[in-house]
Amino acid sequence: MSDGHINVTLKIWRQDGPNQEGGFEEFKVNVSTDASVLEMLDELNNELEQQGKRPIAFESDCREGICGTCGIVINGHPHGPLPKTATCQLHMRNFKDGETLTLEPFRAAAFPIVRDLIVDRSALDKVLQAGGFISVNTGNAPDANSIPVSKHAATLAIEAAECIGCGACVATCKNSSAMLFVGAKVSHLALLPQGQIERYERVEKMVAKMDEVGFGNCSNTYACEAECPKGVSVVNIARMNREFLKAKLLSHNVEL
Amino acid sequence: MILDSKVPEGNLAEKWTNHKFEMKLVNPANKRKFTVIIVGTGLAGASAAATLAELGYNVMSFTYHDSNRRAHSIAAQGGINATKNYQNDGDSDFRLFYDTIKGGDFRSREANVYRLAELSSNIIDQAVAQGVPFARDYGGYLDNRSFGGAQVSRTFYARGETGQQLLLGAIGAMNRQIGLGKIKLFTRREFLDLVVVEGAAKGIVVRNLLTGEIERYSAHAVILATGGYSRVFYLSTNAMNSNGTAIWRAHKRGAVFANPCYTQIHPTCLPVHGELQSKRVLMSESLRNDGRIWVPKEKGDTRHPNDIPEDERDYYLERRYPAFGNLVPRDVASRAAKERCDAGYGVNGGEAVYLDFSEAIQRLGKKAIEEKYGNLFDMYQNITGEDPYEVPMKIYPAPHYTMGGLWVDYHLMSNVPGLFVLGEANFSDHGANRLGASALMQGLADGYFIIPYTLGNYFATEKPDLVSTDTPEFDEAENNVKDTIKKLLSINGKQTVDSIHKRLGRILWDKVGMSRTAEGLKQAIEEIRQLREEFWNDVKIPGTDGEINQTLERAGRVADFLELGELMAKDALNREESCGTHFREEYQTEEGEALRRDDEYAYVAGWEFKNVGEWELHKEPLKFENVKLTQRSYK
Ligand SMILES: Cc1cc2nc3c(=O)[nH]c(=O)nc-3n(C[C@H](O)[C@H](O)[C@H](O)COP(=O)(O)OP(=O)(O)OC[C@H]3O[C@@H](n4cnc5c(N)ncnc54)[C@H](O)[C@@H]3O)c2cc1C
């Protein structure tokens, strides 16, 4: 680890609340290249607090790229310019001395701004609540090895299940589509034998909810995969489309 | 006060089965008449919420996160233990029980630990049925790996993301019940006080983190599943928002705090660097399956690690503990790293030791290592800028897990009737040191398989009633919360919340960390008291209470840490022995191992809150009927 320092200019989106006007505020900071972007913001906030000013509101929790809480659009990219990296894992060594960083919230109609860089992503949870699970009560499960699962299927399932639900895919999509997020969940469960019983009803319910809560359509530009901090593949979107078509033919769903 | 563990009579292996039959049941039609509050949606809280809702109870779940799926459990990496014995390598419930009791240095309750081992296999079944994509072999069967303190392979895993996958499974079960209307989920709410009416827990007071409003909720029982308090050290492997406020405020309402000084320092974490560092990132213990830990044999050897030949490296764990090698328990591995670094053999004069995969990569190939640990290696490279496939990782111990927590009996109920505590928030199963891959197991055992029985028994025997939120007790709790907030906002001093938190962390790390002395602990108590004074006179919190105010949120948590930190030191001072993670320099063997004093200290230390800085100690004696107390040996 180096202990160099760089000077950067920050243009940060400030907005008091959902219905207030927002705008950029500029800050100049000198920061260690070992620090992460969020640690730089911690320090900036520390200085603002000391001056009695309102610190920049942003969210983060695990700082290991797994909880999906953080998410800032940095220079136009959700989670910044580095592939497969969440905001909390992006370190200042990836930027140059004298560079300007523009920090904005994840913008989408389904993600109202709460304050500054915080948005409300509860629409994603509503889609999960509509069917993103296998209906098994505690106590009903047979022995875990009673149904073998091919290594291949298990691998594809976990590659989908690694989604951290941050919403970067929505933020980067010009239609604010949540197809990658929903496709990842649908795929994860459809690929496993345990998920078969509800396979078709699940995809129908989740897709219906996805439309209802205001996510847009997929336009197949694949920006979502490129920005996904876990590199979840758009193959999952194609799989969800197939599942959905089959569901239309096969499911016993009541009208949705 | 007598801390009655309520451990049932009978043979160890039959206690839980018999007790399940003895406990009273609530009939299906009556279950919907009961409401339960669950604070926390981590593995413990989510599994409890889903299971209780499935049974028909009305559940209200609370979390300060924006979503139930963000709880800190999501960050668990390495795996979860279970006694399936799929490897045919000699595992059994008794062996896991024994490993856990011994790993905890004989400071936990036998009956609780046995029940945990007994339930472990059901957890794996449940998780697989929910679609948790555990690792599998080419035949399609579940794969295992090894963790510290065990000589069998009993750890189930999903890449380096086991916590994420298990949590998403439990959250799925919870989401299903939300959809069915049996769970009401309240996000962005912080629990700030417990409401106790006529001695029993009846409700909670929370702050709405978006509006600042203080809200009241009442129920027939309250469950806290709010996680551990390692963030008291400021730098830890825990998430930024993890804190001890829920259990601390409940403690101040009468719940006994057990073994606060048992805090686990995890051996394999990224070293301290730079002033701005906000956390110590964990490198999962599973890495010790294939990684070998070493330091240079020569003091102050500054050569690049790849230039240090094999015979000039000291694989000190393999040298000192040939039977367990790199897989000794965490407390042993951490102390050994500290010992080498303090003696001057560490990297760069003692800031780290090496965790080296070159031998494993040669033996198994880079691809195999990538498959097992890829995401951890990526994370390491991301943060440090170094490639661990080419250069050994640098690691150093960091605060990670707290075995201490609210005291609970065999039913997981605190001494306050109607207040149950699950997961890392309680003190129950890990004694003075937790073995790897057993926290996930405990949280899920508590939530899926224990609380549904013991809560039902409480309802059926005590028949608690629901109180209105308009009672004087709710008024008093709400006023208490509001007063604290008002006081915090009115100080308007000069120091920031984080700067004080960092200083508290430094005191604890230096004096209540990996190695402790009577003198150091006394100093720590003094320094913490002074810092607390400073905080209440000089902290600065901009903004108001009627809005999102993240500084105010942190201030409340740090205020509580400033009291809890003192109790940790006090408990460590009281315990004049070394056991597990609690290492008092005065009590060690000639070889520098922890020296227990079973005659005097084979008890759970339960602290009752009297006043800030004032507690009364109650002891729950530990009886060992099924294992022999021995000096722990991993040689
Ligand atoms: C980096 C890391 C890796 C780990 N890896 C492993 C592993 O491989 N195997 C293993 O067995 N263990 C592991 N552990 C330990 C394990 O993850 C935790 O002990 C366990 O997940 C704790 O679960 P929990 O449900 O008790 O609490 P948590 O998951 O911490 O959940 C706490 C919940 O309570 C809520 N909460 C807390 N306070 C309040 C409040 N005041 N108001 C409202 N809500 C509140 C939070 O929002 C959250 O929902 C690891 C820990 C860390 C830090």
PDB file of N, CA, C and O in Angstrom, chain B residues 9 35 45 98 100 121 171 202 214 235 251 265 277 311 368 394 397 413 441 512 522 525 545 560 567 588 613:
ATOM      1  N   GLU B   9     -33.557 -31.191  33.383  1.00  0.00           N
ATOM      2  CA  GLU B   9     -32.883 -32.387  33.922  1.00  0.00           C
ATOM      3  C   GLU B   9     -32.696 -33.420  32.814  1.00  0.00           C
ATOM      4  O   GLU B   9     -33.236 -33.293  31.733  1.00  0.00           O
ATOM      5  N   THR B  35     -49.040 -11.202  19.451  1.00  0.00           N
ATOM      6  CA  THR B  35     -48.181 -10.377  18.606  1.00  0.00           C
ATOM      7  C   THR B  35     -46.789 -10.328  19.208  1.00  0.00           C
ATOM      8  O   THR B  35     -46.642 -10.213  20.426  1.00  0.00           O
ATOM      9  N   GLY B  45     -32.898 -12.804  13.505  1.00  0.00           N
ATOM     10  CA  GLY B  45     -34.189 -12.130  13.467  1.00  0.00           C
ATOM     11  C   GLY B  45     -35.057 -12.567  12.299  1.00  0.00           C
ATOM     12  O   GLY B  45     -36.270 -12.759  12.444  1.00  0.00           O
ATOM     13  N   TYR B  98     -18.359 -31.138  21.762  1.00  0.00           N
ATOM     14  CA  TYR B  98     -17.082 -31.126  22.470  1.00  0.00           C
ATOM     15  C   TYR B  98     -16.151 -30.049  21.902  1.00  0.00           C
ATOM     16  O   TYR B  98     -15.539 -29.280  22.659  1.00  0.00           O
ATOM     17  N   THR B 100     -16.886 -27.352  20.459  1.00  0.00           N
ATOM     18  CA  THR B 100     -17.377 -26.005  20.783  1.00  0.00           C
ATOM     19  C   THR B 100     -17.125 -25.655  22.246  1.00  0.00           C
ATOM     20  O   THR B 100     -16.710 -24.532  22.567  1.00  0.00           O
ATOM     21  N   SER B 121     -27.798 -29.906  11.883  1.00  0.00           N
ATOM     22  CA  SER B 121     -28.098 -30.583  10.618  1.00  0.00           C
ATOM     23  C   SER B 121     -29.413 -30.108  10.020  1.00  0.00           C
ATOM     24  O   SER B 121     -29.545 -29.968   8.801  1.00  0.00           O
ATOM     25  N   ILE B 171     -34.462 -14.440   4.345  1.00  0.00           N
ATOM     26  CA  ILE B 171     -35.238 -13.258   3.949  1.00  0.00           C
ATOM     27  C   ILE B 171     -36.341 -13.665   2.980  1.00  0.00           C
ATOM     28  O   ILE B 171     -37.450 -13.120   3.004  1.00  0.00           O
ATOM     29  N   LYS B 202     -42.981  -5.324  27.231  1.00  0.00           N
ATOM     30  CA  LYS B 202     -44.282  -5.155  26.583  1.00  0.00           C
ATOM     31  C   LYS B 202     -44.233  -4.306  25.326  1.00  0.00           C
ATOM     32  O   LYS B 202     -45.254  -4.154  24.658  1.00  0.00           O
ATOM     33  N   ILE B 214     -40.629   9.874  16.936  1.00  0.00           N
ATOM     34  CA  ILE B 214     -40.483   8.791  17.906  1.00  0.00           C
ATOM     35  C   ILE B 214     -41.796   8.006  17.907  1.00  0.00           C
ATOM     36  O   ILE B 214     -42.867   8.597  18.036  1.00  0.00           O
ATOM     37  N   LEU B 235     -12.486   0.355  14.923  1.00  0.00           N
ATOM     38  CA  LEU B 235     -12.033  -0.467  13.808  1.00  0.00           C
ATOM     39  C   LEU B 235     -12.352  -1.923  14.109  1.00  0.00           C
ATOM     40  O   LEU B 235     -11.871  -2.485  15.086  1.00  0.00           O
ATOM     41  N   HIS B 251     -30.367  -3.409  28.624  1.00  0.00           N
ATOM     42  CA  HIS B 251     -29.591  -3.612  29.854  1.00  0.00           C
ATOM     43  C   HIS B 251     -29.938  -2.551  30.884  1.00  0.00           C
ATOM     44  O   HIS B 251     -30.144  -2.839  32.063  1.00  0.00           O
ATOM     45  N   ILE B 265     -11.012 -11.556  18.720  1.00  0.00           N
ATOM     46  CA  ILE B 265     -10.135 -10.854  17.792  1.00  0.00           C
ATOM     47  C   ILE B 265      -9.755 -11.871  16.713  1.00  0.00           C
ATOM     48  O   ILE B 265      -9.127 -12.879  16.999  1.00  0.00           O
ATOM     49  N   GLN B 277      -8.864   4.979   7.590  1.00  0.00           N
ATOM     50  CA  GLN B 277      -9.417   3.634   7.527  1.00  0.00           C
ATOM     51  C   GLN B 277     -10.687   3.525   8.369  1.00  0.00           C
ATOM     52  O   GLN B 277     -10.722   3.923   9.524  1.00  0.00           O
ATOM     53  N   ASP B 311      13.519 -22.149   3.846  1.00  0.00           N
ATOM     54  CA  ASP B 311      14.094 -22.491   5.151  1.00  0.00           C
ATOM     55  C   ASP B 311      14.415 -21.261   5.996  1.00  0.00           C
ATOM     56  O   ASP B 311      14.928 -21.374   7.102  1.00  0.00           O
ATOM     57  N   ALA B 368      -8.257 -23.931  -9.144  1.00  0.00           N
ATOM     58  CA  ALA B 368      -8.947 -24.512  -7.985  1.00  0.00           C
ATOM     59  C   ALA B 368      -9.008 -23.499  -6.842  1.00  0.00           C
ATOM     60  O   ALA B 368     -10.016 -23.381  -6.137  1.00  0.00           O
ATOM     61  N   LYS B 394      -0.920  -9.987   3.452  1.00  0.00           N
ATOM     62  CA  LYS B 394      -0.490  -9.500   4.765  1.00  0.00           C
ATOM     63  C   LYS B 394      -1.736  -9.405   5.638  1.00  0.00           C
ATOM     64  O   LYS B 394      -2.728  -8.794   5.245  1.00  0.00           O
ATOM     65  N   PRO B 397      -4.579  -9.527  13.276  1.00  0.00           N
ATOM     66  CA  PRO B 397      -5.853  -9.707  13.970  1.00  0.00           C
ATOM     67  C   PRO B 397      -6.671  -8.414  14.130  1.00  0.00           C
ATOM     68  O   PRO B 397      -6.104  -7.327  14.251  1.00  0.00           O
ATOM     69  N   MET B 413     -34.538 -16.597  26.968  1.00  0.00           N
ATOM     70  CA  MET B 413     -35.207 -15.440  27.558  1.00  0.00           C
ATOM     71  C   MET B 413     -34.262 -14.770  28.551  1.00  0.00           C
ATOM     72  O   MET B 413     -33.565 -15.447  29.306  1.00  0.00           O
ATOM     73  N   MET B 441     -24.608 -20.719  12.397  1.00  0.00           N
ATOM     74  CA  MET B 441     -25.327 -21.868  12.938  1.00  0.00           C
ATOM     75  C   MET B 441     -26.161 -21.454  14.155  1.00  0.00           C
ATOM     76  O   MET B 441     -27.338 -21.803  14.268  1.00  0.00           O
ATOM     77  N   VAL B 512      -7.920  -3.363  26.494  1.00  0.00           N
ATOM     78  CA  VAL B 512      -8.960  -4.392  26.679  1.00  0.00           C
ATOM     79  C   VAL B 512      -9.042  -5.232  25.404  1.00  0.00           C
ATOM     80  O   VAL B 512     -10.089  -5.708  25.001  1.00  0.00           O
ATOM     81  N   LYS B 522      -7.405  -0.998  34.821  1.00  0.00           N
ATOM     82  CA  LYS B 522      -7.777   0.111  35.705  1.00  0.00           C
ATOM     83  C   LYS B 522      -7.604   1.444  34.996  1.00  0.00           C
ATOM     84  O   LYS B 522      -8.453   2.334  35.095  1.00  0.00           O
ATOM     85  N   ILE B 525     -10.435   2.006  32.527  1.00  0.00           N
ATOM     86  CA  ILE B 525     -11.684   2.459  33.140  1.00  0.00           C
ATOM     87  C   ILE B 525     -11.642   3.970  33.383  1.00  0.00           C
ATOM     88  O   ILE B 525     -12.572   4.703  33.045  1.00  0.00           O
ATOM     89  N   ASP B 545     -33.380  17.126  15.245  1.00  0.00           N
ATOM     90  CA  ASP B 545     -33.882  15.763  15.438  1.00  0.00           C
ATOM     91  C   ASP B 545     -35.056  15.443  14.520  1.00  0.00           C
ATOM     92  O   ASP B 545     -35.408  14.291  14.372  1.00  0.00           O
ATOM     93  N   ASP B 560     -23.611   5.094  24.028  1.00  0.00           N
ATOM     94  CA  ASP B 560     -23.788   3.789  24.659  1.00  0.00           C
ATOM     95  C   ASP B 560     -22.468   3.013  24.730  1.00  0.00           C
ATOM     96  O   ASP B 560     -22.166   2.361  25.734  1.00  0.00           O
ATOM     97  N   LEU B 567     -17.802  -1.263  31.081  1.00  0.00           N
ATOM     98  CA  LEU B 567     -18.196  -2.559  31.639  1.00  0.00           C
ATOM     99  C   LEU B 567     -17.299  -3.687  31.114  1.00  0.00           C
ATOM    100  O   LEU B 567     -16.977  -4.629  31.843  1.00  0.00           O
ATOM    101  N   GLN B 588      -0.751 -17.056  32.758  1.00  0.00           N
ATOM    102  CA  GLN B 588      -0.393 -17.817  31.569  1.00  0.00           C
ATOM    103  C   GLN B 588       0.522 -18.971  31.947  1.00  0.00           C
ATOM    104  O   GLN B 588       1.191 -18.951  32.973  1.00  0.00           O
ATOM    105  N   GLY B 613     -21.852   3.594  35.138  1.00  0.00           N
ATOM    106  CA  GLY B 613     -20.585   3.300  35.808  1.00  0.00           C
ATOM    107  C   GLY B 613     -20.732   2.475  37.073  1.00  0.00           C
ATOM    108  O   GLY B 613     -19.769   2.327  37.829  1.00  0.00           O
TER     109      GLY B 613
END
